[in-house]
Tab-separated table of C-alpha atoms in Angstrom:
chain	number	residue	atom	x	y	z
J	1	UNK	CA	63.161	-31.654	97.145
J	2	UNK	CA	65.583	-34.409	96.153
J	3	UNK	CA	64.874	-36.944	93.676
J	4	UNK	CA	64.683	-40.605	94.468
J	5	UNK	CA	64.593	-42.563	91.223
J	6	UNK	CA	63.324	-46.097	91.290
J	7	UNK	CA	64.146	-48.408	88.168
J	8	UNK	CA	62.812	-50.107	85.825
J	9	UNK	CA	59.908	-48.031	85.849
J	10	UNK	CA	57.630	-51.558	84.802
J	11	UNK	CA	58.441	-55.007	84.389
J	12	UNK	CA	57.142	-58.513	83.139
J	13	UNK	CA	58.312	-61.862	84.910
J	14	UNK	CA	56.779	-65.333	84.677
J	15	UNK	CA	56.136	-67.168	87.226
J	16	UNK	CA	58.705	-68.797	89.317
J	17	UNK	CA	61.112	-66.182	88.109
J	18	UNK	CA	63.464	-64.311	90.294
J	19	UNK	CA	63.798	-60.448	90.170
J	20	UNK	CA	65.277	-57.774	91.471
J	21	UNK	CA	65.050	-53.750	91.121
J	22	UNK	CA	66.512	-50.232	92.223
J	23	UNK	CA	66.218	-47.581	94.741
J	24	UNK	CA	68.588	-45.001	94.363
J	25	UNK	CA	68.540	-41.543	95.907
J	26	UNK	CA	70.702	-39.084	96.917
J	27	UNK	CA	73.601	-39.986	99.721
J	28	UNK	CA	73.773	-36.840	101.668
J	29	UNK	CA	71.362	-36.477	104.720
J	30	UNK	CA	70.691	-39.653	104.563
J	31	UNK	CA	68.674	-41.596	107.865
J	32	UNK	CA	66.112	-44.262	106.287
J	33	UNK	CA	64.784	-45.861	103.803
J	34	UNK	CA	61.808	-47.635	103.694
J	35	UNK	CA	60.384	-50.144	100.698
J	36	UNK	CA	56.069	-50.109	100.641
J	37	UNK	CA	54.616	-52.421	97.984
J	38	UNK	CA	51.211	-51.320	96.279
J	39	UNK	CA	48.512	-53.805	95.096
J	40	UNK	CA	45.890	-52.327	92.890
J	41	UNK	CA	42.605	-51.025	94.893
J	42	UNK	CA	44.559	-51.751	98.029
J	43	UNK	CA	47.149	-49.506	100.451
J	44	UNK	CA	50.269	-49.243	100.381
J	45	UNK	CA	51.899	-52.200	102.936
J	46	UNK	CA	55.371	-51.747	104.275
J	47	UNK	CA	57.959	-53.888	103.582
J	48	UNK	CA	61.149	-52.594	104.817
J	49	UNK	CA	62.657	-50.251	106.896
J	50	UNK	CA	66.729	-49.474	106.970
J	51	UNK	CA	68.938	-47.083	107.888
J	52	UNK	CA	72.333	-48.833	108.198
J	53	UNK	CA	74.990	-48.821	105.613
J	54	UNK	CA	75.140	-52.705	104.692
J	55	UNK	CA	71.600	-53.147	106.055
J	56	UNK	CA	70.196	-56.254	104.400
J	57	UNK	CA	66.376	-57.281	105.383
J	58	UNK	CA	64.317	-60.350	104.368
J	59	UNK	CA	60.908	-61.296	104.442
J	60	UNK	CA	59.613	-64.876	102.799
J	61	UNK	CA	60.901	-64.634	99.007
J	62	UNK	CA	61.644	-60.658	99.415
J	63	UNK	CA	64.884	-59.193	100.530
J	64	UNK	CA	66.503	-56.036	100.517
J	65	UNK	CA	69.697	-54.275	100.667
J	66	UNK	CA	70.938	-50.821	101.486
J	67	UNK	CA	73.657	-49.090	100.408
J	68	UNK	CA	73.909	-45.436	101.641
J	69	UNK	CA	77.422	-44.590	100.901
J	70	UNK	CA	76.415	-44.504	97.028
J	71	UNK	CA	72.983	-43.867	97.297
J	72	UNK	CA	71.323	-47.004	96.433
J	73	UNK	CA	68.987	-50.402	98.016
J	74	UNK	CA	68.183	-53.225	95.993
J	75	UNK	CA	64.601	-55.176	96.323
J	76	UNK	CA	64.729	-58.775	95.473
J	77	UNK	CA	62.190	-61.402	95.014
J	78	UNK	CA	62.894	-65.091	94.989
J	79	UNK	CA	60.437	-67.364	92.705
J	80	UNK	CA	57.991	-64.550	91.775
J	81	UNK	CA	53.793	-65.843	92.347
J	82	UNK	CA	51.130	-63.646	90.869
J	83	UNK	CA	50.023	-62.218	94.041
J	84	UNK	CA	53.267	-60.724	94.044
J	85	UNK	CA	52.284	-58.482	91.357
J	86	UNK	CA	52.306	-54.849	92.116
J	87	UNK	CA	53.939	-51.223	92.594
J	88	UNK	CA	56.871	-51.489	94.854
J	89	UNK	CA	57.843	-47.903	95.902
J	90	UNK	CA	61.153	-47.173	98.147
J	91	UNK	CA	61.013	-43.745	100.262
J	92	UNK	CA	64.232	-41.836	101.379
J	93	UNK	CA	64.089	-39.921	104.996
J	94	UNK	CA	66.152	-37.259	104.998
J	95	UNK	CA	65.062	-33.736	105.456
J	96	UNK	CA	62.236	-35.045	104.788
J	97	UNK	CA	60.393	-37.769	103.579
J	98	UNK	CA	60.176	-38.448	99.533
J	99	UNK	CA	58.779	-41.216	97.947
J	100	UNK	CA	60.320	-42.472	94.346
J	101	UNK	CA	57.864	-43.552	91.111
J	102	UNK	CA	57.725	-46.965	92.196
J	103	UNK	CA	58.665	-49.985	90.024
J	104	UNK	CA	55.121	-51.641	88.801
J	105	UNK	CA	55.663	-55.640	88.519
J	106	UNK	CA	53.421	-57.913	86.842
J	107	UNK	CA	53.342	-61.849	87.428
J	108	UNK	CA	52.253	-63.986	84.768
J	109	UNK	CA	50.879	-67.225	85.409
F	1	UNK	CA	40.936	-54.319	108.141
F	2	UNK	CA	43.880	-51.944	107.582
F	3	UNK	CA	43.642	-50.197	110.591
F	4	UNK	CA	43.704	-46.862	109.202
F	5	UNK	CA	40.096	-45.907	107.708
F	6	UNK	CA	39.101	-43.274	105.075
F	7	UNK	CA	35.860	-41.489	103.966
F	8	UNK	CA	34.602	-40.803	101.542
F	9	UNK	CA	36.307	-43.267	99.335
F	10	UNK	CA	35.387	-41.167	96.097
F	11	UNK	CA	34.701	-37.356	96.365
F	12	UNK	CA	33.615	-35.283	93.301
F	13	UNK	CA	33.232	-31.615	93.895
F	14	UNK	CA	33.222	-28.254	92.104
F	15	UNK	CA	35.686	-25.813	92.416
F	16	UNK	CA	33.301	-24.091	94.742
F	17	UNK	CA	32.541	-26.559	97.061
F	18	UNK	CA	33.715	-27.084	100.203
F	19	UNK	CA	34.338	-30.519	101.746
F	20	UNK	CA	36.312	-32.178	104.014
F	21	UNK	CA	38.454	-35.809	104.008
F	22	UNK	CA	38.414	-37.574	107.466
F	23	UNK	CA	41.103	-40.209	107.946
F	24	UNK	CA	40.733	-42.312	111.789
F	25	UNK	CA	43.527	-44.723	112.947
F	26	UNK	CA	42.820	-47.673	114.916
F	27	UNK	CA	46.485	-48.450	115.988
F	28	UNK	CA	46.999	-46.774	118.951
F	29	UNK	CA	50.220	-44.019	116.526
F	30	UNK	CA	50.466	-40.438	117.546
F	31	UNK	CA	52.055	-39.227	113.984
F	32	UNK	CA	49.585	-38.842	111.196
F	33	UNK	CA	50.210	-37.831	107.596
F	34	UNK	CA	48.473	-36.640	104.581
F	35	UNK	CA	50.046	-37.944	101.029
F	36	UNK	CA	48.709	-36.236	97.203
F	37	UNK	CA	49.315	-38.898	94.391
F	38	UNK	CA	48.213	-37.362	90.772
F	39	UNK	CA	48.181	-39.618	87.637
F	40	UNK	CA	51.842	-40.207	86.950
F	41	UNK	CA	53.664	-38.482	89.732
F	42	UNK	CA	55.103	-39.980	92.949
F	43	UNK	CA	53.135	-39.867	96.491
F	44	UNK	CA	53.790	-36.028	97.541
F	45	UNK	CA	54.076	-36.084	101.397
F	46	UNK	CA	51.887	-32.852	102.117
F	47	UNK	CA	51.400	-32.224	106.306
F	48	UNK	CA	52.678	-34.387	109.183
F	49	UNK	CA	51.082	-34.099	112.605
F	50	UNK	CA	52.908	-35.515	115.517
F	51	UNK	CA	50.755	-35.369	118.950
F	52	UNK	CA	48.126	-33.057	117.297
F	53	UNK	CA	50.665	-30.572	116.439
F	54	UNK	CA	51.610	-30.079	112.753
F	55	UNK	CA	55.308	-30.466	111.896
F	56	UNK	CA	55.348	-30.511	108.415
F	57	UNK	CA	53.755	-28.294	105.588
F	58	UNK	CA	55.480	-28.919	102.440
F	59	UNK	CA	54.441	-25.502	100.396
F	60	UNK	CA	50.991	-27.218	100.268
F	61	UNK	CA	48.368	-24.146	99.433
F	62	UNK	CA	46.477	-22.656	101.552
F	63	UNK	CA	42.843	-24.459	99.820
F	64	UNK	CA	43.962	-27.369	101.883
F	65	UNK	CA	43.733	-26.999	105.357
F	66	UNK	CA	44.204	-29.633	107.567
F	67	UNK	CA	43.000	-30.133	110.948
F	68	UNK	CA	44.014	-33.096	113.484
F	69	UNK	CA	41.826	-32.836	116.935
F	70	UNK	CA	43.179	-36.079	118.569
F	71	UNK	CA	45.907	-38.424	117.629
F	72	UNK	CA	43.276	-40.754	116.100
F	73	UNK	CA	41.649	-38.680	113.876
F	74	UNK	CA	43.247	-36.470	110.659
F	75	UNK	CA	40.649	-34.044	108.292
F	76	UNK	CA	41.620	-31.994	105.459
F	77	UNK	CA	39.418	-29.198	104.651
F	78	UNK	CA	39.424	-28.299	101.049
F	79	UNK	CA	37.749	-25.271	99.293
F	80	UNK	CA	37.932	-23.294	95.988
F	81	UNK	CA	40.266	-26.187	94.283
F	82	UNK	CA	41.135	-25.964	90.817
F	83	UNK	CA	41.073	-29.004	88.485
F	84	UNK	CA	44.577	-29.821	89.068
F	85	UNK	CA	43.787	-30.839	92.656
F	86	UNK	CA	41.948	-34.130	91.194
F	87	UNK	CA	43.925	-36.881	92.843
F	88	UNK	CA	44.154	-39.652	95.097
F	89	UNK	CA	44.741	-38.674	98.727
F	90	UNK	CA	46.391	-41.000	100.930
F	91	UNK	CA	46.423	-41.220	104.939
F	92	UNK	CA	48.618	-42.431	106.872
F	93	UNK	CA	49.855	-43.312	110.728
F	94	UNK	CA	53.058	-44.193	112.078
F	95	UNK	CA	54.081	-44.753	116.060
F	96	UNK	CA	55.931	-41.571	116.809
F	97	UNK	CA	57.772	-39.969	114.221
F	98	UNK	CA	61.594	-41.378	113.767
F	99	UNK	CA	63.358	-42.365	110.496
F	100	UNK	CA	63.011	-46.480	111.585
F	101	UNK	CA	58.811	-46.081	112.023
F	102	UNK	CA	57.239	-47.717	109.098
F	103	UNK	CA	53.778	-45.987	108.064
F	104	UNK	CA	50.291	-47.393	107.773
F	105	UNK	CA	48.242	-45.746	104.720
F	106	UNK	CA	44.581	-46.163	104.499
F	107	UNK	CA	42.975	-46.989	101.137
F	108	UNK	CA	42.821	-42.963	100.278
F	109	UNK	CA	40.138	-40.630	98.860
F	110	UNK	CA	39.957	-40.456	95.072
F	111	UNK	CA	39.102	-36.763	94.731
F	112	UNK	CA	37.866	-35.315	91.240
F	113	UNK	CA	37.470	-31.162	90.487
F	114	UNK	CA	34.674	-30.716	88.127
């Protein structure tokens, strides 16, 4: 199985902040990668799904970016609100179909 | 309503038991999966079905056996577990199976081995 890494593995923002975090995974193989965010007691919610080199998807204040030639997508999120807080996991689909940690964000009023 | 429904919510059972998890979809997919999360480890993608047929069995052992009947409805039948089975276990759908198909989870089954 191949390892997809997601970093940082937490983080802290205030309110109004912008963030942003990483996907990366291996390069080979490659076909999708999808983005799922996580609230507590809930299911996990897709976000994203892209499989083009250069792919960039938005969504209100979220966005995302793929880079498959290096093995990487970026998750962004404009002016950060509390009910944003949550685990934001990225899965690769190559073989098959791994998820990564997830990157756990919490909003503070 | 998530569209993708599983019971029971919480399962405790001895290592002798036998149970089963039922997961239903509500969404009209034909591709149904079965995800393990334990404390501190990524969602493990264990068996995809796609039209009632299983595609995907990723070296999960044999005291999980899954069962899909229909393209709504997803069980996995568990007996003799050992402690290290205690997890959450996650459903999901997805129309049919391609790389660009985002998935629909349920809320999962928290399962503890006494």
């Amino acid at each position: 199985i191949l390892n997809v890494e997601q970093s940082p593995q937490s983080l802290h923002v205030q309110e109004g902040d912008s963030t942003n975090f990483t996907c990366s995974f291996p390069s080979s193989n490659f076909y999708a990668l999808h983005w799922y965010r996580w609230e507590t007691a809930k299911s996990p919610e897709a976000l994203f799904v892209m499989t083009l080199n250069g792919d960039e998807k938005k969504k209100g204040r979220i966005s995302a970016t793929l880079n498959t030639k290096e093995g990487y997508s970026y998750l962004y999120i404009k002016g950060s609100q509390p009910e944003d807080s949550a685990t934001y996991l990225c899965a690769r689909y190559g073989q098959n179909f791994v998820f990564g940690p997830g990157t756990r964000l919490s909003v503070l009023p | 309503e998530t569209g993708v429904t599983q019971t029971p919510r919480h399962l405790v059972m001895g290592m002798t038991n036998k149970k089963s998890l039922k997961c239903e979809q509500h969404l009209g997919h034909n591709a149904m999966y079965w995800y393990k999360q334990s404390a501190k480890k990524p969602l493990e993608l264990m068996f995809v079905y796609s039209l009632e047929e299983r595609v995907e069995n990723n070296s999960v052992p044999s005291r999980f056996s899954p069962e899909c009947p229909n393209s709504s409805h997803l069980f996995l039948h568990l007996h003799t577990l050992q402690p290290e089975d205690s997890a959450l276990y996650l459903c999901a759908s997805s129309q049919p199976i391609g790389v660009n198909q985002p998935q629909h989870f349920g809320d999962g089954t928290r399962l503890s081995i006494l």
